[in-house]
Tab-separated table of C-alpha atoms in Angstrom:
chain	number	residue	atom	x	y	z
F	5	MET	CA	0.000	0.000	0.000
F	6	ALA	CA	1.467	3.332	-1.031
F	7	PRO	CA	1.114	6.344	1.277
F	8	THR	CA	-1.500	8.980	0.586
F	9	PHE	CA	0.331	12.052	-0.658
F	10	HIS	CA	-0.731	15.652	-0.281
F	11	ARG	CA	0.504	18.759	-2.061
F	12	SER	CA	1.841	20.010	1.250
F	13	PHE	CA	4.813	17.665	0.754
F	14	VAL	CA	5.748	19.492	-2.445
F	15	CYS	CA	5.086	22.860	-0.831
F	16	LEU	CA	7.315	22.017	2.132
F	17	PHE	CA	10.119	21.052	-0.192
F	18	PHE	CA	9.924	24.279	-2.161
F	19	LEU	CA	9.867	26.407	0.971
F	20	HIS	CA	13.073	24.707	2.114
F	21	GLY	CA	14.685	25.176	-1.284
F	22	VAL	CA	13.840	28.845	-1.782
F	23	SER	CA	16.236	30.117	0.858
F	24	MET	CA	19.121	27.851	-0.111
F	25	ALA	CA	19.331	28.089	-3.904
F	26	ALA	CA	19.820	30.779	-6.521
F	27	SER	CA	16.552	29.572	-8.004
F	28	THR	CA	13.885	27.228	-6.713
F	29	PRO	CA	14.807	23.558	-7.194
F	30	HIS	CA	12.212	21.618	-9.144
F	31	VAL	CA	11.509	17.996	-8.214
F	32	LEU	CA	9.444	15.439	-10.100
F	33	ILE	CA	7.656	13.050	-7.709
F	34	TYR	CA	6.829	9.816	-9.530
F	35	SER	CA	4.552	7.356	-7.701
F	36	ALA	CA	3.350	5.082	-10.507
F	37	THR	CA	2.819	1.401	-9.793
F	38	GLU	CA	2.279	-1.521	-12.138
F	39	PRO	CA	1.146	-5.114	-11.480
F	40	GLU	CA	3.706	-7.895	-11.938
F	41	THR	CA	1.775	-9.029	-14.992
F	42	PRO	CA	0.777	-5.927	-16.983
F	43	ILE	CA	-2.927	-5.659	-17.734
F	44	LEU	CA	-3.636	-3.320	-20.619
F	45	SER	CA	-7.067	-1.772	-20.355
F	46	PRO	CA	-8.643	1.704	-20.626
F	47	SER	CA	-9.152	1.700	-16.868
F	48	MET	CA	-5.402	1.733	-16.245
F	49	PRO	CA	-4.053	5.016	-17.683
F	50	ARG	CA	-0.302	5.225	-18.187
F	51	LYS	CA	0.037	8.939	-18.832
F	52	ASP	CA	2.535	9.539	-16.035
F	53	ARG	CA	5.278	7.601	-17.767
F	54	THR	CA	5.056	9.966	-20.743
F	55	LEU	CA	6.722	12.592	-18.524
F	56	PHE	CA	9.964	10.644	-18.889
F	57	THR	CA	11.405	12.363	-21.928
F	58	ASP	CA	14.715	14.184	-22.280
F	59	GLY	CA	12.974	17.533	-22.664
F	60	ASN	CA	10.701	17.188	-19.655
F	61	LEU	CA	13.239	15.689	-17.252
F	62	SER	CA	15.718	18.438	-18.082
F	63	GLN	CA	13.573	20.847	-15.999
F	64	TYR	CA	14.093	18.980	-12.733
F	65	ASP	CA	16.862	19.102	-10.152
F	66	ALA	CA	15.865	15.732	-8.686
F	67	LEU	CA	13.580	12.804	-9.367
F	68	VAL	CA	11.754	11.219	-6.440
F	69	PHE	CA	10.515	7.664	-6.988
F	70	LEU	CA	7.859	7.256	-4.310
F	71	SER	CA	6.584	3.774	-3.385
F	72	ASN	CA	6.743	2.499	-6.951
F	73	THR	CA	6.295	-1.172	-7.870
F	74	GLY	CA	6.544	-3.035	-11.143
F	75	GLU	CA	7.600	-1.989	-14.630
F	76	VAL	CA	6.789	1.710	-14.320
F	77	LEU	CA	8.826	2.909	-17.316
F	78	ASP	CA	8.954	1.767	-20.916
F	79	ASP	CA	12.188	1.689	-22.934
F	80	THR	CA	11.808	5.334	-23.955
F	81	GLY	CA	11.425	6.361	-20.332
F	82	LYS	CA	14.419	4.295	-19.248
F	83	ASP	CA	16.564	5.944	-21.906
F	84	ALA	CA	15.427	9.372	-20.710
F	85	LEU	CA	16.199	8.425	-17.115
F	86	GLN	CA	19.684	7.304	-18.120
F	87	ASN	CA	20.306	10.540	-20.029
F	88	TYR	CA	19.061	12.595	-17.081
F	89	LEU	CA	21.382	10.846	-14.652
F	90	ASN	CA	24.310	11.191	-17.061
F	91	LEU	CA	23.748	14.961	-17.128
F	92	GLY	CA	23.976	15.360	-13.349
F	93	GLY	CA	20.386	14.756	-12.274
F	94	ASN	CA	19.818	13.715	-8.657
F	95	PHE	CA	17.754	10.737	-7.500
F	96	VAL	CA	15.710	9.939	-4.378
F	97	GLY	CA	13.937	6.638	-3.738
F	98	ILE	CA	11.372	6.104	-0.997
F	99	HIS	CA	9.965	2.848	0.415
F	100	SER	CA	8.990	0.353	-2.320
F	101	ALA	CA	10.922	2.239	-4.999
F	102	THR	CA	13.379	-0.655	-4.617
F	103	ASP	CA	10.651	-2.968	-5.937
F	104	CYS	CA	10.309	-1.533	-9.446
F	105	LEU	CA	12.269	-1.808	-12.708
F	106	ASN	CA	13.747	-4.998	-11.322
F	107	THR	CA	15.607	-5.964	-14.495
F	108	THR	CA	16.915	-2.513	-15.386
F	109	GLU	CA	20.605	-2.373	-14.483
F	110	LEU	CA	20.948	1.402	-14.430
F	111	TYR	CA	18.045	1.714	-11.993
F	112	GLY	CA	19.341	-1.017	-9.705
F	113	LYS	CA	22.709	0.713	-9.452
F	114	GLU	CA	21.209	4.169	-8.959
F	115	ILE	CA	18.891	3.128	-6.144
F	116	GLY	CA	21.503	0.825	-4.608
F	117	ALA	CA	19.736	-2.518	-4.119
F	118	TYR	CA	16.488	-4.285	-4.950
F	119	PHE	CA	13.792	-5.281	-2.438
F	120	ASP	CA	13.552	-8.971	-1.543
F	121	TYR	CA	10.820	-9.358	1.110
F	122	HIS	CA	9.605	-8.007	4.432
F	123	PRO	CA	8.029	-9.585	7.492
F	124	GLU	CA	4.613	-8.400	8.648
F	125	ILE	CA	4.420	-4.774	9.663
F	126	GLN	CA	5.341	-4.327	13.333
F	127	ASN	CA	7.115	-2.125	15.838
F	128	ALA	CA	10.889	-2.113	15.414
F	129	THR	CA	14.017	-0.247	16.399
F	130	ILE	CA	16.090	1.548	13.772
F	131	ASN	CA	19.689	2.286	14.688
F	132	VAL	CA	21.309	5.447	13.371
F	133	VAL	CA	24.613	4.359	11.831
F	134	ASP	CA	25.651	7.843	10.687
F	135	ALA	CA	24.191	10.807	12.562
F	136	SER	CA	26.131	13.406	10.591
F	137	HIS	CA	23.927	13.226	7.488
F	138	PRO	CA	21.090	15.785	7.016
F	139	SER	CA	18.558	12.934	6.844
F	140	THR	CA	19.600	11.460	10.198
F	141	SER	CA	21.002	14.314	12.283
F	142	MET	CA	17.596	14.915	13.915
F	143	LEU	CA	16.911	11.264	14.751
F	144	PRO	CA	17.353	9.531	18.114
F	145	ALA	CA	20.184	6.994	18.174
F	146	GLN	CA	17.568	4.235	18.494
F	147	TRP	CA	14.484	5.260	16.554
F	148	GLN	CA	11.269	3.448	17.490
F	149	ILE	CA	8.998	3.087	14.473
F	150	ARG	CA	6.178	0.936	13.146
F	151	ASP	CA	6.900	-0.012	9.553
F	152	GLU	CA	7.941	-2.750	7.149
F	153	MET	CA	11.503	-3.911	7.748
F	154	TYR	CA	12.785	-4.515	4.236
F	155	ASN	CA	15.301	-7.161	3.254
F	156	PHE	CA	17.276	-6.677	0.037
F	157	LYS	CA	18.716	-8.826	-2.731
F	158	SER	CA	22.186	-7.320	-2.425
F	159	ASP	CA	24.334	-5.128	-0.225
F	160	PRO	CA	23.994	-1.457	-1.314
F	161	ARG	CA	27.595	-0.978	-0.169
F	162	ASN	CA	28.600	-3.006	-3.244
F	163	VAL	CA	27.817	-0.016	-5.486
F	164	GLY	CA	29.451	2.482	-3.147
F	165	ALA	CA	26.460	3.378	-0.972
F	166	VAL	CA	26.972	4.504	2.618
F	167	VAL	CA	24.429	3.041	5.054
F	168	LEU	CA	22.750	5.608	7.306
F	169	LEU	CA	20.104	3.559	9.136
F	170	SER	CA	20.067	-0.079	10.160
F	171	ALA	CA	17.220	-2.296	11.327
F	172	ASP	CA	17.852	-3.829	14.754
F	173	GLU	CA	16.941	-7.423	13.929
F	174	SER	CA	16.560	-8.303	17.615
F	175	SER	CA	13.678	-5.816	17.953
F	176	TYR	CA	11.186	-7.536	15.622
F	177	THR	CA	10.225	-10.944	14.267
F	178	ASP	CA	11.232	-12.101	10.798
F	179	ASP	CA	10.432	-15.699	9.885
F	180	GLY	CA	11.177	-15.239	6.188
F	181	GLU	CA	13.889	-17.056	4.265
F	182	ARG	CA	17.023	-15.023	3.613
F	183	LYS	CA	18.361	-15.962	0.175
F	184	TYR	CA	20.674	-13.012	-0.384
F	185	ASP	CA	23.549	-11.290	1.367
F	186	GLN	CA	22.499	-7.716	2.108
F	187	GLY	CA	25.492	-7.000	4.296
F	188	SER	CA	25.749	-6.010	7.945
F	189	PRO	CA	24.478	-4.045	9.689
F	190	HIS	CA	21.064	-4.546	8.103
F	191	PRO	CA	20.645	-1.647	5.602
F	192	THR	CA	17.503	0.481	5.938
F	193	ALA	CA	18.531	3.848	4.444
F	194	TRP	CA	21.637	4.874	2.528
F	195	TYR	CA	23.154	7.419	0.172
F	196	GLN	CA	25.531	7.566	-2.773
F	197	GLU	CA	27.650	10.683	-3.172
F	198	GLN	CA	27.922	9.763	-6.843
F	199	GLY	CA	24.974	7.777	-8.153
F	200	ALA	CA	26.161	4.466	-9.599
F	201	GLY	CA	23.578	4.505	-12.388
F	202	VAL	CA	25.596	7.045	-14.373
F	203	GLN	CA	27.428	5.800	-17.451
F	204	ASP	CA	31.151	6.360	-18.012
F	205	GLY	CA	31.798	9.946	-18.988
F	206	GLY	CA	28.617	11.205	-17.351
F	207	THR	CA	28.276	13.684	-14.498
F	208	PRO	CA	26.986	11.801	-11.449
F	209	GLY	CA	24.508	13.498	-9.184
F	210	ARG	CA	23.607	12.239	-5.733
F	211	SER	CA	21.323	9.357	-4.774
F	212	PHE	CA	19.418	8.866	-1.512
F	213	TYR	CA	17.140	6.011	-0.478
F	214	THR	CA	15.068	5.149	2.581
F	215	SER	CA	12.981	1.999	2.875
F	216	LEU	CA	10.662	3.508	5.488
F	217	GLY	CA	7.278	5.114	4.822
F	218	HIS	CA	4.667	2.376	4.449
F	219	LEU	CA	1.895	3.688	6.687
F	220	ASN	CA	-0.157	6.780	5.949
F	221	GLU	CA	0.220	7.975	9.528
F	222	THR	CA	4.000	7.862	9.163
F	223	TRP	CA	3.721	10.695	6.659
F	224	HIS	CA	2.144	12.850	9.383
F	225	ASP	CA	5.070	12.258	11.738
F	226	GLU	CA	7.395	15.254	11.979
F	227	THR	CA	10.469	13.131	12.672
F	228	PHE	CA	9.905	10.975	9.600
F	229	MET	CA	9.237	14.025	7.423
F	230	ALA	CA	12.453	15.636	8.644
F	231	HIS	CA	14.264	12.436	7.631
F	232	ILE	CA	12.751	12.569	4.135
F	233	MET	CA	13.288	16.289	3.647
F	234	GLY	CA	16.863	16.048	4.853
F	235	GLY	CA	17.550	13.365	2.263
F	236	ILE	CA	16.041	15.396	-0.565
F	237	GLN	CA	17.845	18.583	0.392
F	238	TRP	CA	21.130	16.673	0.642
F	239	ALA	CA	20.615	15.205	-2.836
F	240	LEU	CA	20.008	18.669	-4.283
F	241	ASP	CA	23.137	20.038	-2.658
F	242	ALA	CA	25.185	18.001	-5.144
F	243	ASN	CA	25.657	21.234	-7.090
F	244	THR	CA	25.162	19.356	-10.371
F	245	THR	CA	21.877	21.018	-11.390
F	246	ARG	CA	20.862	24.498	-12.478
F	247	ALA	CA	19.125	25.586	-9.276
F	248	PHE	CA	22.543	25.612	-7.610
F	249	ASN	CA	24.931	25.671	-10.573
F	250	SER	CA	24.229	27.945	-13.538
F	251	SER	CA	26.543	25.928	-15.777
F	252	ALA	CA	24.758	22.616	-15.130
F	253	SER	CA	22.871	20.762	-17.883
F	254	VAL	CA	19.589	19.921	-16.115
F	255	GLY	CA	17.375	21.496	-13.474
F	256	ASN	CA	15.562	24.755	-12.957
F	257	GLY	CA	17.763	27.701	-13.805
F	258	ASP	CA	15.046	30.365	-13.652
F	259	ALA	CA	15.886	32.572	-10.683
F	260	SER	CA	12.489	34.248	-10.927
F	261	ALA	CA	10.833	30.918	-10.121
F	262	ALA	CA	11.892	31.245	-6.498
F	263	GLU	CA	9.766	34.350	-5.965
F	264	THR	CA	6.833	32.882	-7.882
F	265	THR	CA	6.850	29.597	-6.006
F	266	SER	CA	7.314	31.231	-2.621
F	267	SER	CA	4.370	33.562	-3.104
F	268	SER	CA	2.083	30.779	-4.314
F	269	ALA	CA	3.173	28.101	-1.837
F	270	PRO	CA	0.392	28.613	0.774
F	271	GLU	CA	-2.252	28.043	-1.889
F	272	ALA	CA	-0.422	25.000	-3.242
F	273	SER	CA	-0.471	23.387	0.181
F	274	GLN	CA	-4.230	22.916	0.072
F	275	SER	CA	-5.027	19.254	-0.594
């Protein structure tokens, strides 16, 4: 189940970005899901994936894949995603974003690892491995949370990711079968200073991923939202996009957008 999203999330992001960038960073939040076996019918519109073109993606300073599952991009969209990353675009994945595009190598590298399985949702303890990161600096050393404790098909450290949060496996019950080595401590959130999905010769932006965020009520929790917002702001601070670097190849370079977005933000927050 994907979280219910409100425009206030986008508004909050822009308000953070206005004071820190020459122009307002633009972020595309992509939350499409697809069944394991695609069912083509008029009742299942696929318009969102048409946003993944070189021209459209070039406007954004970061892409946020939010709770996606399944084959959410066609070949044209995957090519556009690759081009965007090669040009310095930043990437953020949230929750089940590790459970989509499961056979697309560039995506697997950029997000860090693919989802394997999770035990039933329950209370658990998350240990902060690195408290110096903007996504974790506000968290208690042992963070009590009710969520899905993801297991992964590989260790994100294998592509250069740095683990930020770790699930305390003694704090919850997991009777599932572990078939893969995800490394230790148990990865729950991580970052890549240079996203591994970039091809040779490209300009790597940053990549951030957190597996948390299953329950709707979690998205009303200030601590969780600070974790998410810290990760997004950190990704943008890569200085590889136009909002922060006028010589960059992608992102919003319109300085006037900051004033426009700031003045319209209260209205945009209405859901």
